[in-house]
Coordinates of C-alpha atoms and ligand atoms in Angstrom, one line a residue:
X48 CA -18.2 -9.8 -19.3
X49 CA -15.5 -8.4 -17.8
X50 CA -13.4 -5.3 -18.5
X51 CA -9.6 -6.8 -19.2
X52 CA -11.3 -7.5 -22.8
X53 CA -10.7 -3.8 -23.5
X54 CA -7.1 -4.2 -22.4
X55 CA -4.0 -4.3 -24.7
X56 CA -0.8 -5.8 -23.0
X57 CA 2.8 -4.3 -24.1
X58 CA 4.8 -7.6 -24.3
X59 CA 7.3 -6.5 -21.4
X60 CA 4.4 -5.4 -19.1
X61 CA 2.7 -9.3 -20.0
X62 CA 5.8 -11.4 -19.2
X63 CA 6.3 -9.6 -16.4
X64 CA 2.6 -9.9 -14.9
X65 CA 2.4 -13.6 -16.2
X66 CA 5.5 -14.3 -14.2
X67 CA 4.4 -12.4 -11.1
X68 CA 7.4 -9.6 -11.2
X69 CA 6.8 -6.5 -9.9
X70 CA 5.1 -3.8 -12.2
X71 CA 4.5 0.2 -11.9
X72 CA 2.0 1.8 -13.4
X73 CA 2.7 5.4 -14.6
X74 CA -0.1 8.1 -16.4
X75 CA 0.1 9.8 -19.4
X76 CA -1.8 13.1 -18.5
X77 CA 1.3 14.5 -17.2
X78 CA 3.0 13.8 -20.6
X79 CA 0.3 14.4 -23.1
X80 CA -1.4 17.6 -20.9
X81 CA 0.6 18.4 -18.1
X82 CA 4.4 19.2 -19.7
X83 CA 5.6 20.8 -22.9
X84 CA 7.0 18.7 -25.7
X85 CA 10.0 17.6 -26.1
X86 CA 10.6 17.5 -22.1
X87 CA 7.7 15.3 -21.5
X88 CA 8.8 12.6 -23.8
X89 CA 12.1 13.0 -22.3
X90 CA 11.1 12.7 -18.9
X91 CA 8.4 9.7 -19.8
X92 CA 11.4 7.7 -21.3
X93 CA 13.5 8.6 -18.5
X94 CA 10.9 7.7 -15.7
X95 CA 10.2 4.5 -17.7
X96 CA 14.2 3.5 -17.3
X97 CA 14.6 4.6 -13.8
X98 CA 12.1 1.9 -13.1
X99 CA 13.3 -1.0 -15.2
X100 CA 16.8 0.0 -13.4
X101 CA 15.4 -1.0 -10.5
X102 CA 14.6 -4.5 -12.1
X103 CA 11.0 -3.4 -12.0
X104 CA 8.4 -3.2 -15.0
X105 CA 7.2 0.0 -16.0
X106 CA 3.5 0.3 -17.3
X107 CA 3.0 3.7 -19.0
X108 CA -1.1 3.9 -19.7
X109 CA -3.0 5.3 -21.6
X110 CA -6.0 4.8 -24.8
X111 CA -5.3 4.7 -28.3
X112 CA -7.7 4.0 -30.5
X113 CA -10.3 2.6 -28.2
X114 CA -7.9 -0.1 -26.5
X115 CA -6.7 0.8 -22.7
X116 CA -2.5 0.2 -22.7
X117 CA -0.9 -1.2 -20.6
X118 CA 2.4 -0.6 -21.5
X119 CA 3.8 1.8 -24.8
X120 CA 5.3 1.4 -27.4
X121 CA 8.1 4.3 -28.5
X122 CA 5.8 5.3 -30.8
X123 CA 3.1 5.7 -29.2
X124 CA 4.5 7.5 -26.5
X125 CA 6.0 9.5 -29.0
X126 CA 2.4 10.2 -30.3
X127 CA 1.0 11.0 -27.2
X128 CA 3.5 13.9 -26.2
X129 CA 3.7 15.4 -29.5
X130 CA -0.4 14.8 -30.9
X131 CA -2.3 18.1 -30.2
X132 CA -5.3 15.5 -30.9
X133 CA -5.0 13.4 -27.7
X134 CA -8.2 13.4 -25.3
X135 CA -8.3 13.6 -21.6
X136 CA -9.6 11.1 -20.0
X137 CA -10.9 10.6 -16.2
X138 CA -13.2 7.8 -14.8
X139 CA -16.0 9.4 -16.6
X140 CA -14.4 9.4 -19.8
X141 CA -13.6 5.9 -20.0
X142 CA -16.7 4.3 -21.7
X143 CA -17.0 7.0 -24.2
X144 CA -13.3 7.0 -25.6
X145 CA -13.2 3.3 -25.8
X146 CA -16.7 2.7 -27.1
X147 CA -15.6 5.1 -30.3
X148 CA -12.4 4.1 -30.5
X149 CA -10.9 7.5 -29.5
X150 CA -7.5 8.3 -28.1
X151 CA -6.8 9.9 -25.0
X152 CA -4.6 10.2 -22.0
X153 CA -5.7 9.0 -18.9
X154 CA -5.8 11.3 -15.6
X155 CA -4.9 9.6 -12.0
X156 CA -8.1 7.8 -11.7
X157 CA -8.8 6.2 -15.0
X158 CA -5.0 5.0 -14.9
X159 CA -5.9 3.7 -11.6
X160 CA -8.9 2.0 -13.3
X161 CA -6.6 0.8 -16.0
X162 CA -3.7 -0.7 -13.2
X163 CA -6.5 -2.0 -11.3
X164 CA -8.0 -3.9 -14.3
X165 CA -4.0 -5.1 -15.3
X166 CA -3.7 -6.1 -11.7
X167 CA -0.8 -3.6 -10.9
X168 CA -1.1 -2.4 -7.5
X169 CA 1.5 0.6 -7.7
X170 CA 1.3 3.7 -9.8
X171 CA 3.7 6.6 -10.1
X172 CA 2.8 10.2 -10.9
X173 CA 3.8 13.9 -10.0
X174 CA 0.8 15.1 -7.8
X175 CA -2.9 14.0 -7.7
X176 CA -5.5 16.2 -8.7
X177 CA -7.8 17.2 -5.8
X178 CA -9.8 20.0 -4.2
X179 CA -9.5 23.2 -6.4
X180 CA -9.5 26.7 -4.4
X181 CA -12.6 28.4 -4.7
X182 CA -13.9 25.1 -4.4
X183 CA -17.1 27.1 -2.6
X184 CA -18.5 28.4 -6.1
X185 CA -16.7 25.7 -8.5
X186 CA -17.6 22.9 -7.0
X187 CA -14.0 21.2 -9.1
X188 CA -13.0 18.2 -7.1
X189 CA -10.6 16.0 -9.1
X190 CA -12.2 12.9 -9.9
X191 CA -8.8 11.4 -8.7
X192 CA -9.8 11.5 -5.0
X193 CA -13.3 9.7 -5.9
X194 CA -11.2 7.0 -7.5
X195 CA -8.8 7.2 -4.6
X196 CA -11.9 6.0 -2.4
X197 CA -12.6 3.0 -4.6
X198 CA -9.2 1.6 -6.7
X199 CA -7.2 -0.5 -4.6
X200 CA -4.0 1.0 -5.9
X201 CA -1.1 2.2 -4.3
X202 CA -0.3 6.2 -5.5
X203 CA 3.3 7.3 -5.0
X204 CA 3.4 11.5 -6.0
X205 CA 4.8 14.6 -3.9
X206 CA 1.3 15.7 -2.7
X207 CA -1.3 17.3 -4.9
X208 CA -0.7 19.9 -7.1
X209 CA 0.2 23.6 -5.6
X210 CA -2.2 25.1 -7.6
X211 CA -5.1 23.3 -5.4
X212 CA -6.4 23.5 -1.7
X213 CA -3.9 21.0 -0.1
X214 CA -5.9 21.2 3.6
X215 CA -9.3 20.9 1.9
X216 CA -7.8 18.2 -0.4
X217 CA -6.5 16.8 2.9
X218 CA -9.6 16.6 4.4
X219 CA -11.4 15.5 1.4
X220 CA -9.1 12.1 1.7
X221 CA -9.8 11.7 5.1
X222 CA -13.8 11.5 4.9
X223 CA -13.4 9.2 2.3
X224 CA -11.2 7.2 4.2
X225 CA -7.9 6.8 2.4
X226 CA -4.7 6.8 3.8
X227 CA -2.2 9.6 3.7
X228 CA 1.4 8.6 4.2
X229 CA 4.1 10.7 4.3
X230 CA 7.4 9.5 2.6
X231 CA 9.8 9.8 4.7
X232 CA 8.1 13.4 6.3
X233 CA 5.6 14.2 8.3
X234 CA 4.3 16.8 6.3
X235 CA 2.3 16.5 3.5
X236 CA 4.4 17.7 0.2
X237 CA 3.3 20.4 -1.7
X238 CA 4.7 19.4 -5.1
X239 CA 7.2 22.4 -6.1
X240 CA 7.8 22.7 -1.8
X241 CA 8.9 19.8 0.3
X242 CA 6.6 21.7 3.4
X243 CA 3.1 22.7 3.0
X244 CA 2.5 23.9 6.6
X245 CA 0.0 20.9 6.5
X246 CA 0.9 17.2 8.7
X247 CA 0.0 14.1 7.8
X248 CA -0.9 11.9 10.2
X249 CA 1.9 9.1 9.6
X250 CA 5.1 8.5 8.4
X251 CA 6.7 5.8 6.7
X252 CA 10.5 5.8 6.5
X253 CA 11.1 3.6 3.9
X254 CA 9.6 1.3 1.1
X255 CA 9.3 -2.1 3.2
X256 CA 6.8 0.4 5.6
X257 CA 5.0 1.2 2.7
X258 CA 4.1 -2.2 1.6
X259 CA 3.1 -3.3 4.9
X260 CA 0.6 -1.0 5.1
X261 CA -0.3 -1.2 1.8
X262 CA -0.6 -5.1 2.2
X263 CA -2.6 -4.8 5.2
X264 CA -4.8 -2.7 4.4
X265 CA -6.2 -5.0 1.0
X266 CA -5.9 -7.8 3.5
X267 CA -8.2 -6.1 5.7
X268 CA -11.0 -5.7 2.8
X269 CA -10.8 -2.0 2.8
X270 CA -10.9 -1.1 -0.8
X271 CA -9.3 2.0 -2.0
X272 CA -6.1 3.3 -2.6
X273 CA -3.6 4.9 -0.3
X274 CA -1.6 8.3 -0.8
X275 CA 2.3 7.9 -0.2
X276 CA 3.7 11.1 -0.5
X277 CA 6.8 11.3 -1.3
X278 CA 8.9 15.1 -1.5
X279 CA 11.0 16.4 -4.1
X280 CA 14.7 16.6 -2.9
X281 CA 15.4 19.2 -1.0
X282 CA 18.3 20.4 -3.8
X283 CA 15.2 21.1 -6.3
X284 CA 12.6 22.3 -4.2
X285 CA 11.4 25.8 -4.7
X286 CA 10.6 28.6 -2.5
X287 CA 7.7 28.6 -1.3
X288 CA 7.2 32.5 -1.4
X289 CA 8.4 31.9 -5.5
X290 CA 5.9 29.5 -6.3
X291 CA 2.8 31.1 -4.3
X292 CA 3.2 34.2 -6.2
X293 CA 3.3 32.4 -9.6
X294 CA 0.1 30.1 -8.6
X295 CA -1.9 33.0 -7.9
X296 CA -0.9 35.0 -10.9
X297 CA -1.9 31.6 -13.0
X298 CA -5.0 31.3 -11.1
X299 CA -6.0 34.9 -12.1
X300 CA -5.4 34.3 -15.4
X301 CA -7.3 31.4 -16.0
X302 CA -10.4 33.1 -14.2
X303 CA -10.0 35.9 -16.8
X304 CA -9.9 33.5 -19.7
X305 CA -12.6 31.7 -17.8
X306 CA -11.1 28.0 -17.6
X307 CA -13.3 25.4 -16.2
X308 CA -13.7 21.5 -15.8
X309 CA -11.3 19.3 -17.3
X310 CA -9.1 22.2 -19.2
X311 CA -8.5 24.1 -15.8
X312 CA -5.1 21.7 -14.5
X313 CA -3.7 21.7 -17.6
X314 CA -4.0 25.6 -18.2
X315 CA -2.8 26.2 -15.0
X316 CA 0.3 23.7 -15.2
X317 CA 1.1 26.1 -18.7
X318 CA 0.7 28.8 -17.0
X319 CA 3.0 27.8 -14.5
X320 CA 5.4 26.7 -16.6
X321 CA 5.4 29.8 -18.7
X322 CA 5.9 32.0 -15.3
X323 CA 8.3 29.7 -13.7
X324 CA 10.9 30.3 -16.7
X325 CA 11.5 26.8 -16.8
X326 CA 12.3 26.4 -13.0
X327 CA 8.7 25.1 -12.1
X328 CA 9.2 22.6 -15.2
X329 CA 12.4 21.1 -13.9
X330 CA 11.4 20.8 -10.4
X331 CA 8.6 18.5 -11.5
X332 CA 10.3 16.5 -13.4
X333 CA 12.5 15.7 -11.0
X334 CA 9.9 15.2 -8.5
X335 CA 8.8 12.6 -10.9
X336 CA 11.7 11.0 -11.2
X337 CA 11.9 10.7 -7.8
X338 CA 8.9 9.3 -7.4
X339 CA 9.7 6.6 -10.0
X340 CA 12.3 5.0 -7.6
X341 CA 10.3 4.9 -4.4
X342 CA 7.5 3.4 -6.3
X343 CA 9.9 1.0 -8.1
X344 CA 11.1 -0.1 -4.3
X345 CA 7.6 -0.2 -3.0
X346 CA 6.6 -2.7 -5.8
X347 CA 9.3 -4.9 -5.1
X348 CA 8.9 -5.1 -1.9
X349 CA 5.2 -6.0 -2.5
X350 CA 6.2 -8.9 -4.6
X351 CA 8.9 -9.8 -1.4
Ligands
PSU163 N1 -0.2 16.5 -11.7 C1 0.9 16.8 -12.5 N2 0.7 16.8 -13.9 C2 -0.5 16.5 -14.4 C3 -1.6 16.2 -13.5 C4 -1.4 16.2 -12.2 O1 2.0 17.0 -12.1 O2 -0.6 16.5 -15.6 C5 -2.9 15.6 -14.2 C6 -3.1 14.2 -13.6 O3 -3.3 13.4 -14.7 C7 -4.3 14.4 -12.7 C8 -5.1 15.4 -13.5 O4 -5.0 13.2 -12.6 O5 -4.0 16.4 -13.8 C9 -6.1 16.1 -12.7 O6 -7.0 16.7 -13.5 P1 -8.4 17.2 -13.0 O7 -8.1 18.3 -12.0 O8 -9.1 17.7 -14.2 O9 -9.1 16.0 -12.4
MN164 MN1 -11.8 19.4 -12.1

């Protein structure tokens, strides 16, 4: 038996898949967990239209009611931002929330698991969880890299989250073998901050690039997905200096409150928020949007 039984088509995202055009993928974390309502619906609509723009398919997914979407309605993307009910949900979720019929966003690697399943090769998102600092008595590695190892599915964010260790996270993806490519850069983003001090070890300058790699690895048989990491534009970066200060303020916060597993990134991305005055907020939505466009081109070119 195999898994697409569990999946429920929008009727944009199965004409285009039936006719072969190109699709992106995009998670529902970031709107359900990661953003305050009502700028994550804004953003998720926006992100959605900066895609079809492109003449390219978005596929925003997530689980309602048991049944993995591919593809929301405005309702239930409406739902999702403004439900305080709404799950998360990471590879290990998965089983659980559909066998009881539950509802939940889905994190980088179960919407990987969910593209994968649809047969979209490209996904869009913000940053991708990875190694947490203090990794040494926590032990919190995003699930995200794991899945990373396994999906074949092609990740377009602007590094991994700030709040995390982006060298450990670096090296993390290296041992398990997926490829880091820098967008344009050869340094590896650090969400809010175009630099992270931090290289990567190639560059692609532009979506055609991308796909060729992408395309050759697959061919190859090495399964797993690949990092492109794309920056935010340089007009709403952030400094760095700015953004360290409020990371480690969050960071001691949610050690007082004493935050672990799964509710950790989302505390942290409210606390950010809440610090950053609405400047943190902005700079990742329009690192989103940004990364809607490259993914949109990389997609296409795929499908060239
Ligand atoms: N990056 C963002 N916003 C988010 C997340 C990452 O800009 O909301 C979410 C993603 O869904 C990512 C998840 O997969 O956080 C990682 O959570 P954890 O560290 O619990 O694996
Ligand atoms: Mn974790």
């Amino acid at each position: 038996m195999s898994g697409e039984r569990y999946l429920d088509f929008s009727k944009e995202v199965k004409a285009a898949l039936e006719q072969d055009r190109p699709v992106v993928a995009l998670e529902s974390t970031i709107i359900a967990h990661g953003m305050p309502y009502p700028e994550n619906l804004e953003v998720a609509r926006e992100v959605e239209n900066i895609i079809r723009e492109y003449g390219v398919v978005p596929a925003t997914i997530a689980i309602i009611g048991g049944k993995i979407k591919i593809g929301l309605t405005k309702k239930e993307l409406e739902f999702l931002a403004t439900s305080k009910e709404v799950l998360k949900a990471s590879r290990r979720d998965l089983s659980i929330i559909i066998a009881k019929r539950l509802t939940a966003s889905t994190t980088v690697a179960a919407t990987m698991v969910g593209a994968y399943l649809a047969g979209i090769q490209v996904f869009v998102t913000g940053g991708i969880g990875g190694v947490h600092r203090g990794v040494e008595k926590t032990f919190d590695v995003s699930a995200d890299l794991q899945e990373l190892a396994r999906t074949p599915v092609a990740v377009v964010c602007s590094g991994a989250k700030a709040i995390l260790d982006l060298c450990l996270t670096l090296e993390y993806l290296e041992t398990m073998g997926v490829p880091v490519l820098g967008f344009g850069t050869e340094e590896f983003p650090a969400f809010y901050c175009r630099e992270s001090g931090l290289k990567v070890d190639y560059t692609v300058n532009n979506a055609a690039e991308a796909a060729e790699v992408i395309r050759t690895k697959w061919d190859l048989g090495l399964k797993g997905g690949i990092v492109i990491a794309n920056p935010i534009p340089g007009k709403f970066a952030l400094p760095k200096d700015y953004m360290d200060r409020i990371i480690e303020e969050s960071l001691k916060e949610a050690e007082k409150a004493g935050i672990k597993g799964k509710a950790l990134t989302p505390f942290l991305l409210n606390k950010i928020n809440e610090l950053g005055e609405g400047k943190s907020l902005k700079a990742n939505i329009e690192l989103v949007k940004n990364n809607a466009l490259v993914g949109a081109k990389i997609a296409y070119e795929l499908k060239s």
